[in-house]
mmCIF file of N, CA and C in Angstrom:
data_model
loop_
_atom_site.group_PDB
_atom_site.id
_atom_site.type_symbol
_atom_site.label_atom_id
_atom_site.label_comp_id
_atom_site.label_asym_id
_atom_site.label_seq_id
_atom_site.Cartn_x
_atom_site.Cartn_y
_atom_site.Cartn_z
ATOM 1 N N MET A 1 -17.629 -13.101 13.565
ATOM 2 C CA MET A 1 -16.245 -12.691 13.595
ATOM 3 C C MET A 1 -15.905 -12.000 12.280
ATOM 4 N N ALA A 2 -15.275 -10.850 12.343
ATOM 5 C CA ALA A 2 -14.946 -10.074 11.152
ATOM 6 C C ALA A 2 -13.729 -10.674 10.461
ATOM 7 N N SER A 3 -13.745 -10.659 9.152
ATOM 8 C CA SER A 3 -12.606 -11.170 8.404
ATOM 9 C C SER A 3 -11.504 -10.125 8.361
ATOM 10 N N ALA A 4 -10.307 -10.526 7.925
ATOM 11 C CA ALA A 4 -9.166 -9.614 7.850
ATOM 12 C C ALA A 4 -9.428 -8.492 6.858
ATOM 13 N N MET A 5 -10.191 -8.761 5.812
ATOM 14 C CA MET A 5 -10.474 -7.732 4.815
ATOM 15 C C MET A 5 -11.420 -6.670 5.358
ATOM 16 N N THR A 6 -12.357 -7.045 6.208
ATOM 17 C CA THR A 6 -13.304 -6.056 6.721
ATOM 18 C C THR A 6 -12.710 -5.238 7.857
ATOM 19 N N THR A 7 -11.732 -5.787 8.562
ATOM 20 C CA THR A 7 -11.116 -5.032 9.653
ATOM 21 C C THR A 7 -9.928 -4.208 9.164
ATOM 22 N N GLY A 8 -9.461 -4.455 7.932
ATOM 23 C CA GLY A 8 -8.355 -3.686 7.389
ATOM 24 C C GLY A 8 -7.002 -4.123 7.901
ATOM 25 N N LYS A 9 -6.904 -5.278 8.518
ATOM 26 C CA LYS A 9 -5.625 -5.748 9.038
ATOM 27 C C LYS A 9 -5.139 -6.927 8.215
ATOM 28 N N ASN A 10 -3.874 -6.939 7.964
ATOM 29 C CA ASN A 10 -3.255 -8.014 7.224
ATOM 30 C C ASN A 10 -2.607 -8.945 8.239
ATOM 31 N N LEU A 11 -3.295 -9.995 8.605
ATOM 32 C CA LEU A 11 -2.823 -10.877 9.665
ATOM 33 C C LEU A 11 -1.732 -11.836 9.212
ATOM 34 N N ASN A 12 -1.614 -12.043 7.905
ATOM 35 C CA ASN A 12 -0.624 -12.972 7.386
ATOM 36 C C ASN A 12 0.085 -12.350 6.188
ATOM 37 N N PRO A 13 1.014 -11.384 6.420
ATOM 38 C CA PRO A 13 1.657 -10.713 5.300
ATOM 39 C C PRO A 13 2.672 -11.607 4.605
ATOM 40 N N THR A 14 2.946 -11.306 3.357
ATOM 41 C CA THR A 14 3.980 -12.002 2.614
ATOM 42 C C THR A 14 5.320 -11.400 3.007
ATOM 43 N N VAL A 15 6.270 -12.232 3.414
ATOM 44 C CA VAL A 15 7.594 -11.785 3.825
ATOM 45 C C VAL A 15 8.559 -12.060 2.678
ATOM 46 N N HIS A 16 9.301 -11.027 2.265
ATOM 47 C CA HIS A 16 10.238 -11.131 1.157
ATOM 48 C C HIS A 16 11.663 -11.088 1.692
ATOM 49 N N ALA A 17 12.590 -11.673 0.957
ATOM 50 C CA ALA A 17 14.001 -11.638 1.332
ATOM 51 C C ALA A 17 14.519 -10.219 1.165
ATOM 52 N N ILE A 18 15.431 -9.803 2.041
ATOM 53 C CA ILE A 18 15.993 -8.468 1.933
ATOM 54 C C ILE A 18 17.309 -8.534 1.172
ATOM 55 N N GLY A 19 17.625 -7.443 0.481
ATOM 56 C CA GLY A 19 18.832 -7.397 -0.345
ATOM 57 C C GLY A 19 20.053 -6.975 0.453
ATOM 58 N N GLN A 20 21.196 -7.170 -0.138
ATOM 59 C CA GLN A 20 22.458 -6.780 0.465
ATOM 60 C C GLN A 20 22.972 -5.532 -0.246
ATOM 61 N N THR A 21 22.290 -4.405 -0.066
ATOM 62 C CA THR A 21 22.667 -3.178 -0.760
ATOM 63 C C THR A 21 23.421 -2.215 0.137
ATOM 64 N N SER A 22 23.810 -2.668 1.294
ATOM 65 C CA SER A 22 24.470 -1.803 2.257
ATOM 66 C C SER A 22 25.785 -1.273 1.708
ATOM 67 N N ARG A 23 26.047 0.024 1.954
ATOM 68 C CA ARG A 23 27.324 0.577 1.528
ATOM 69 C C ARG A 23 27.755 1.592 2.560
ATOM 70 N N ASN A 24 29.014 1.600 2.839
ATOM 71 C CA ASN A 24 29.552 2.546 3.813
ATOM 72 C C ASN A 24 30.586 3.415 3.123
ATOM 73 N N ASP A 25 30.385 4.718 3.148
ATOM 74 C CA ASP A 25 31.311 5.648 2.527
ATOM 75 C C ASP A 25 31.701 6.698 3.548
ATOM 76 N N PHE A 26 32.719 6.409 4.314
ATOM 77 C CA PHE A 26 33.169 7.331 5.341
ATOM 78 C C PHE A 26 34.392 8.128 4.894
ATOM 79 N N ALA A 27 34.845 7.921 3.662
ATOM 80 C CA ALA A 27 36.036 8.623 3.178
ATOM 81 C C ALA A 27 35.838 10.130 3.214
ATOM 82 N N ALA A 28 34.673 10.620 2.815
ATOM 83 C CA ALA A 28 34.419 12.059 2.807
ATOM 84 C C ALA A 28 34.465 12.632 4.217
ATOM 85 N N LEU A 29 33.953 11.895 5.184
ATOM 86 C CA LEU A 29 33.983 12.378 6.561
ATOM 87 C C LEU A 29 35.407 12.397 7.115
ATOM 88 N N LEU A 30 36.194 11.405 6.752
ATOM 89 C CA LEU A 30 37.557 11.327 7.260
ATOM 90 C C LEU A 30 38.454 12.397 6.653
ATOM 91 N N THR A 31 38.230 12.731 5.386
ATOM 92 C CA THR A 31 39.070 13.716 4.710
ATOM 93 C C THR A 31 38.528 15.134 4.833
ATOM 94 N N GLY A 32 37.331 15.301 5.392
ATOM 95 C CA GLY A 32 36.752 16.618 5.551
ATOM 96 C C GLY A 32 36.057 17.138 4.311
ATOM 97 N N GLU A 33 35.846 16.287 3.333
ATOM 98 C CA GLU A 33 35.200 16.693 2.084
ATOM 99 C C GLU A 33 33.713 16.351 2.128
ATOM 100 N N HIS A 34 33.016 16.869 3.097
ATOM 101 C CA HIS A 34 31.613 16.495 3.243
ATOM 102 C C HIS A 34 30.649 17.662 3.047
ATOM 103 N N GLU A 35 31.111 18.774 2.481
ATOM 104 C CA GLU A 35 30.195 19.876 2.259
ATOM 105 C C GLU A 35 29.383 19.636 0.992
ATOM 106 N N ALA A 36 28.077 19.609 1.146
ATOM 107 C CA ALA A 36 27.112 19.485 0.045
ATOM 108 C C ALA A 36 27.429 18.340 -0.921
ATOM 109 N N SER A 37 27.832 17.205 -0.394
ATOM 110 C CA SER A 37 28.082 16.060 -1.269
ATOM 111 C C SER A 37 26.746 15.521 -1.773
ATOM 112 N N PRO A 38 26.715 15.032 -3.008
ATOM 113 C CA PRO A 38 25.453 14.529 -3.561
ATOM 114 C C PRO A 38 24.972 13.282 -2.827
ATOM 115 N N ILE A 39 23.677 13.117 -2.817
ATOM 116 C CA ILE A 39 23.036 11.961 -2.199
ATOM 117 C C ILE A 39 22.346 11.182 -3.307
ATOM 118 N N ASP A 40 22.389 9.861 -3.231
ATOM 119 C CA ASP A 40 21.709 9.059 -4.241
ATOM 120 C C ASP A 40 20.574 8.249 -3.613
ATOM 121 N N SER A 41 19.813 7.591 -4.470
ATOM 122 C CA SER A 41 18.648 6.817 -4.029
ATOM 123 C C SER A 41 19.030 5.717 -3.049
ATOM 124 N N LEU A 42 20.161 5.087 -3.288
ATOM 125 C CA LEU A 42 20.605 3.996 -2.421
ATOM 126 C C LEU A 42 20.882 4.489 -1.001
ATOM 127 N N GLU A 43 21.490 5.654 -0.901
ATOM 128 C CA GLU A 43 21.780 6.210 0.422
ATOM 129 C C GLU A 43 20.485 6.523 1.186
ATOM 130 N N VAL A 44 19.504 7.083 0.493
ATOM 131 C CA VAL A 44 18.221 7.375 1.124
ATOM 132 C C VAL A 44 17.536 6.071 1.538
ATOM 133 N N PHE A 45 17.572 5.066 0.652
ATOM 134 C CA PHE A 45 16.963 3.775 0.957
ATOM 135 C C PHE A 45 17.599 3.134 2.187
ATOM 136 N N GLU A 46 18.904 3.290 2.334
ATOM 137 C CA GLU A 46 19.603 2.739 3.496
ATOM 138 C C GLU A 46 19.046 3.309 4.810
ATOM 139 N N HIS A 47 18.591 4.541 4.780
ATOM 140 C CA HIS A 47 18.045 5.167 5.990
ATOM 141 C C HIS A 47 16.667 4.615 6.357
ATOM 142 N N ILE A 48 15.883 4.197 5.373
ATOM 143 C CA ILE A 48 14.495 3.805 5.663
ATOM 144 C C ILE A 48 14.238 2.310 5.607
ATOM 145 N N ARG A 49 15.150 1.549 5.082
ATOM 146 C CA ARG A 49 14.901 0.117 4.859
ATOM 147 C C ARG A 49 14.691 -0.684 6.140
ATOM 148 N N HIS A 50 15.268 -0.246 7.239
ATOM 149 C CA HIS A 50 15.188 -1.009 8.483
ATOM 150 C C HIS A 50 14.091 -0.512 9.434
ATOM 151 N N LEU A 51 13.260 0.419 8.977
ATOM 152 C CA LEU A 51 12.136 0.847 9.813
ATOM 153 C C LEU A 51 11.172 -0.317 9.997
ATOM 154 N N ASN A 52 10.627 -0.459 11.179
ATOM 155 C CA ASN A 52 9.700 -1.562 11.459
ATOM 156 C C ASN A 52 8.278 -1.201 11.054
ATOM 157 N N ASP A 53 7.552 -2.192 10.585
ATOM 158 C CA ASP A 53 6.137 -2.029 10.276
ATOM 159 C C ASP A 53 5.380 -1.895 11.591
ATOM 160 N N PRO A 54 4.385 -0.993 11.660
ATOM 161 C CA PRO A 54 3.662 -0.812 12.924
ATOM 162 C C PRO A 54 2.834 -2.011 13.370
ATOM 163 N N GLU A 55 2.451 -2.895 12.437
ATOM 164 C CA GLU A 55 1.597 -4.030 12.788
ATOM 165 C C GLU A 55 2.337 -5.365 12.872
ATOM 166 N N HIS A 56 3.551 -5.423 12.336
ATOM 167 C CA HIS A 56 4.274 -6.699 12.260
ATOM 168 C C HIS A 56 5.702 -6.523 12.768
ATOM 169 N N PRO A 57 6.312 -7.572 13.272
ATOM 170 C CA PRO A 57 7.700 -7.479 13.747
ATOM 171 C C PRO A 57 8.695 -7.635 12.594
ATOM 172 N N LEU A 58 8.401 -7.003 11.469
ATOM 173 C CA LEU A 58 9.221 -7.093 10.269
ATOM 174 C C LEU A 58 9.549 -5.686 9.781
ATOM 175 N N THR A 59 10.594 -5.586 8.949
ATOM 176 C CA THR A 59 10.963 -4.274 8.426
ATOM 177 C C THR A 59 10.128 -3.928 7.202
ATOM 178 N N LEU A 60 10.118 -2.649 6.854
ATOM 179 C CA LEU A 60 9.395 -2.213 5.665
ATOM 180 C C LEU A 60 9.986 -2.827 4.402
ATOM 181 N N GLU A 61 11.284 -3.082 4.404
ATOM 182 C CA GLU A 61 11.906 -3.740 3.254
ATOM 183 C C GLU A 61 11.453 -5.196 3.145
ATOM 184 N N GLN A 62 11.396 -5.914 4.248
ATOM 185 C CA GLN A 62 10.972 -7.315 4.216
ATOM 186 C C GLN A 62 9.553 -7.467 3.698
ATOM 187 N N LEU A 63 8.709 -6.486 3.970
ATOM 188 C CA LEU A 63 7.320 -6.538 3.516
ATOM 189 C C LEU A 63 7.135 -5.892 2.136
ATOM 190 N N LYS A 64 8.230 -5.422 1.549
ATOM 191 C CA LYS A 64 8.205 -4.710 0.260
ATOM 192 C C LYS A 64 7.305 -3.483 0.298
ATOM 193 N N VAL A 65 7.259 -2.857 1.454
ATOM 194 C CA VAL A 65 6.550 -1.589 1.579
ATOM 195 C C VAL A 65 7.410 -0.490 0.960
ATOM 196 N N VAL A 66 8.723 -0.545 1.171
ATOM 197 C CA VAL A 66 9.659 0.372 0.523
ATOM 198 C C VAL A 66 10.609 -0.427 -0.352
ATOM 199 N N GLN A 67 10.936 0.155 -1.507
ATOM 200 C CA GLN A 67 11.856 -0.469 -2.454
ATOM 201 C C GLN A 67 12.776 0.603 -3.002
ATOM 202 N N VAL A 68 14.005 0.245 -3.286
ATOM 203 C CA VAL A 68 14.979 1.216 -3.781
ATOM 204 C C VAL A 68 14.535 1.815 -5.111
ATOM 205 N N ASP A 69 13.796 1.090 -5.926
ATOM 206 C CA ASP A 69 13.318 1.598 -7.212
ATOM 207 C C ASP A 69 12.308 2.724 -7.057
ATOM 208 N N HIS A 70 11.710 2.861 -5.891
ATOM 209 C CA HIS A 70 10.686 3.881 -5.661
ATOM 210 C C HIS A 70 11.230 5.089 -4.895
ATOM 211 N N VAL A 71 12.551 5.213 -4.875
ATOM 212 C CA VAL A 71 13.201 6.360 -4.236
ATOM 213 C C VAL A 71 13.887 7.173 -5.329
ATOM 214 N N LYS A 72 13.509 8.430 -5.455
ATOM 215 C CA LYS A 72 14.072 9.322 -6.481
ATOM 216 C C LYS A 72 14.704 10.528 -5.793
ATOM 217 N N VAL A 73 15.945 10.824 -6.156
ATOM 218 C CA VAL A 73 16.668 11.953 -5.574
ATOM 219 C C VAL A 73 17.093 12.896 -6.691
ATOM 220 N N ASP A 74 16.825 14.174 -6.516
ATOM 221 C CA ASP A 74 17.274 15.216 -7.441
ATOM 222 C C ASP A 74 18.139 16.181 -6.635
ATOM 223 N N ASN A 75 19.465 16.016 -6.746
ATOM 224 C CA ASN A 75 20.384 16.850 -5.971
ATOM 225 C C ASN A 75 20.340 18.312 -6.386
ATOM 226 N N GLU A 76 20.156 18.577 -7.664
ATOM 227 C CA GLU A 76 20.130 19.969 -8.136
ATOM 228 C C GLU A 76 18.906 20.715 -7.607
ATOM 229 N N ALA A 77 17.749 20.061 -7.631
ATOM 230 C CA ALA A 77 16.525 20.688 -7.128
ATOM 231 C C ALA A 77 16.398 20.549 -5.613
ATOM 232 N N GLY A 78 17.173 19.656 -5.028
ATOM 233 C CA GLY A 78 17.110 19.438 -3.580
ATOM 234 C C GLY A 78 15.844 18.727 -3.143
ATOM 235 N N THR A 79 15.408 17.734 -3.940
ATOM 236 C CA THR A 79 14.178 17.012 -3.610
ATOM 237 C C THR A 79 14.428 15.512 -3.506
ATOM 238 N N ILE A 80 13.647 14.889 -2.639
ATOM 239 C CA ILE A 80 13.633 13.435 -2.497
ATOM 240 C C ILE A 80 12.178 13.009 -2.562
ATOM 241 N N ASP A 81 11.855 12.109 -3.504
ATOM 242 C CA ASP A 81 10.507 11.570 -3.651
ATOM 243 C C ASP A 81 10.539 10.084 -3.332
ATOM 244 N N ILE A 82 9.717 9.687 -2.376
ATOM 245 C CA ILE A 82 9.632 8.274 -1.988
ATOM 246 C C ILE A 82 8.197 7.827 -2.141
ATOM 247 N N GLN A 83 8.023 6.692 -2.795
ATOM 248 C CA GLN A 83 6.705 6.073 -2.892
ATOM 249 C C GLN A 83 6.774 4.754 -2.131
ATOM 250 N N PHE A 84 5.763 4.492 -1.314
ATOM 251 C CA PHE A 84 5.720 3.234 -0.582
ATOM 252 C C PHE A 84 4.403 2.529 -0.874
ATOM 253 N N THR A 85 4.409 1.211 -0.703
ATOM 254 C CA THR A 85 3.245 0.382 -0.990
ATOM 255 C C THR A 85 2.801 -0.323 0.284
ATOM 256 N N PRO A 86 1.652 0.048 0.838
ATOM 257 C CA PRO A 86 1.158 -0.670 2.020
ATOM 258 C C PRO A 86 0.917 -2.153 1.688
ATOM 259 N N THR A 87 0.909 -2.990 2.710
ATOM 260 C CA THR A 87 0.766 -4.431 2.482
ATOM 261 C C THR A 87 -0.619 -4.814 1.980
ATOM 262 N N ILE A 88 -1.637 -4.004 2.291
ATOM 263 C CA ILE A 88 -2.995 -4.265 1.810
ATOM 264 C C ILE A 88 -3.620 -2.945 1.352
ATOM 265 N N PRO A 89 -4.580 -3.010 0.428
ATOM 266 C CA PRO A 89 -5.278 -1.778 0.054
ATOM 267 C C PRO A 89 -6.047 -1.225 1.256
ATOM 268 N N HIS A 90 -6.176 0.061 1.328
ATOM 269 C CA HIS A 90 -6.900 0.744 2.405
ATOM 270 C C HIS A 90 -6.293 0.433 3.777
ATOM 271 N N CYS A 91 -4.979 0.342 3.829
ATOM 272 C CA CYS A 91 -4.271 0.058 5.078
ATOM 273 C C CYS A 91 -4.481 1.201 6.065
ATOM 274 N N SER A 92 -4.926 0.863 7.258
ATOM 275 C CA SER A 92 -5.176 1.888 8.271
ATOM 276 C C SER A 92 -3.886 2.476 8.828
ATOM 277 N N MET A 93 -2.760 1.838 8.574
ATOM 278 C CA MET A 93 -1.478 2.306 9.088
ATOM 279 C C MET A 93 -0.668 3.077 8.044
ATOM 280 N N ALA A 94 -1.230 3.306 6.864
ATOM 281 C CA ALA A 94 -0.487 3.972 5.784
ATOM 282 C C ALA A 94 -0.015 5.363 6.202
ATOM 283 N N THR A 95 -0.856 6.109 6.889
ATOM 284 C CA THR A 95 -0.469 7.448 7.333
ATOM 285 C C THR A 95 0.691 7.378 8.314
ATOM 286 N N LEU A 96 0.631 6.441 9.239
ATOM 287 C CA LEU A 96 1.701 6.285 10.222
ATOM 288 C C LEU A 96 3.005 5.854 9.555
ATOM 289 N N ILE A 97 2.934 4.951 8.584
ATOM 290 C CA ILE A 97 4.134 4.509 7.863
ATOM 291 C C ILE A 97 4.762 5.691 7.129
ATOM 292 N N GLY A 98 3.939 6.465 6.425
ATOM 293 C CA GLY A 98 4.449 7.631 5.713
ATOM 294 C C GLY A 98 5.093 8.634 6.653
ATOM 295 N N LEU A 99 4.477 8.847 7.803
ATOM 296 C CA LEU A 99 5.032 9.769 8.789
ATOM 297 C C LEU A 99 6.360 9.260 9.341
ATOM 298 N N CYS A 100 6.463 7.970 9.598
ATOM 299 C CA CYS A 100 7.724 7.381 10.089
ATOM 300 C C CYS A 100 8.846 7.568 9.078
ATOM 301 N N ILE A 101 8.541 7.341 7.795
ATOM 302 C CA ILE A 101 9.539 7.524 6.736
ATOM 303 C C ILE A 101 9.985 8.978 6.696
ATOM 304 N N ARG A 102 9.024 9.879 6.714
ATOM 305 C CA ARG A 102 9.337 11.315 6.627
ATOM 306 C C ARG A 102 10.180 11.782 7.813
ATOM 307 N N VAL A 103 9.816 11.391 9.025
ATOM 308 C CA VAL A 103 10.562 11.804 10.214
ATOM 309 C C VAL A 103 11.973 11.224 10.192
ATOM 310 N N LYS A 104 12.117 9.983 9.789
ATOM 311 C CA LYS A 104 13.444 9.364 9.702
ATOM 312 C C LYS A 104 14.345 10.150 8.754
ATOM 313 N N LEU A 105 13.789 10.566 7.606
ATOM 314 C CA LEU A 105 14.593 11.315 6.645
ATOM 315 C C LEU A 105 14.881 12.735 7.114
ATOM 316 N N ILE A 106 13.934 13.369 7.782
ATOM 317 C CA ILE A 106 14.179 14.709 8.321
ATOM 318 C C ILE A 106 15.348 14.665 9.308
ATOM 319 N N ARG A 107 15.428 13.590 10.067
ATOM 320 C CA ARG A 107 16.504 13.448 11.059
ATOM 321 C C ARG A 107 17.817 12.959 10.460
ATOM 322 N N SER A 108 17.783 12.393 9.252
ATOM 323 C CA SER A 108 18.972 11.757 8.683
ATOM 324 C C SER A 108 19.578 12.475 7.488
ATOM 325 N N ILE A 109 18.764 13.194 6.745
ATOM 326 C CA ILE A 109 19.197 13.797 5.486
ATOM 327 C C ILE A 109 19.440 15.290 5.711
ATOM 328 N N PRO A 110 20.412 15.891 5.010
ATOM 329 C CA PRO A 110 20.662 17.328 5.177
ATOM 330 C C PRO A 110 19.401 18.165 4.945
ATOM 331 N N ALA A 111 19.319 19.277 5.637
ATOM 332 C CA ALA A 111 18.132 20.132 5.599
ATOM 333 C C ALA A 111 17.899 20.778 4.244
ATOM 334 N N ARG A 112 18.868 20.731 3.344
ATOM 335 C CA ARG A 112 18.683 21.341 2.023
ATOM 336 C C ARG A 112 17.705 20.563 1.149
ATOM 337 N N PHE A 113 17.333 19.357 1.567
ATOM 338 C CA PHE A 113 16.420 18.526 0.783
ATOM 339 C C PHE A 113 14.980 18.661 1.269
ATOM 340 N N LYS A 114 14.075 18.746 0.311
ATOM 341 C CA LYS A 114 12.634 18.708 0.599
ATOM 342 C C LYS A 114 12.175 17.282 0.318
ATOM 343 N N THR A 115 11.535 16.668 1.265
ATOM 344 C CA THR A 115 11.136 15.273 1.143
ATOM 345 C C THR A 115 9.634 15.163 0.886
ATOM 346 N N ARG A 116 9.265 14.333 -0.085
ATOM 347 C CA ARG A 116 7.855 14.065 -0.372
ATOM 348 C C ARG A 116 7.647 12.551 -0.307
ATOM 349 N N VAL A 117 6.718 12.118 0.529
ATOM 350 C CA VAL A 117 6.423 10.694 0.711
ATOM 351 C C VAL A 117 4.977 10.469 0.250
ATOM 352 N N THR A 118 4.789 9.553 -0.694
ATOM 353 C CA THR A 118 3.465 9.265 -1.223
ATOM 354 C C THR A 118 3.227 7.754 -1.302
ATOM 355 N N ILE A 119 1.974 7.391 -1.449
ATOM 356 C CA ILE A 119 1.614 5.980 -1.586
ATOM 357 C C ILE A 119 1.694 5.586 -3.054
ATOM 358 N N PHE A 120 2.353 4.473 -3.323
ATOM 359 C CA PHE A 120 2.494 3.960 -4.696
ATOM 360 C C PHE A 120 1.197 3.256 -5.079
ATOM 361 N N PRO A 121 0.663 3.589 -6.258
ATOM 362 C CA PRO A 121 -0.625 2.988 -6.660
ATOM 363 C C PRO A 121 -0.554 1.493 -6.877
#
């Protein structure tokens, strides 16, 4: 029988508590002042924190795959850089996780931003 390390699957991941960083700012939408408003790291994190891990019934935030400290936004340059940490080294699902993050942001963030998703060392 192959061990979890040789098959590349993390059968017993560490589950972390999730933070209460939720914020709702609908004032700009209600007043019509929503043209090119700046986006911050917290807003980007809010979009990706609840994505589910492909192998576990847990969110990427619960598994500490994504963290708000690893989200960088540059409004002037129009770039968003996200680094994520797979639950195990050589995770076979890392590509799928990165793709899920990227697609979620393409669908959620204004098109003026270029998104780069990388694996955190």
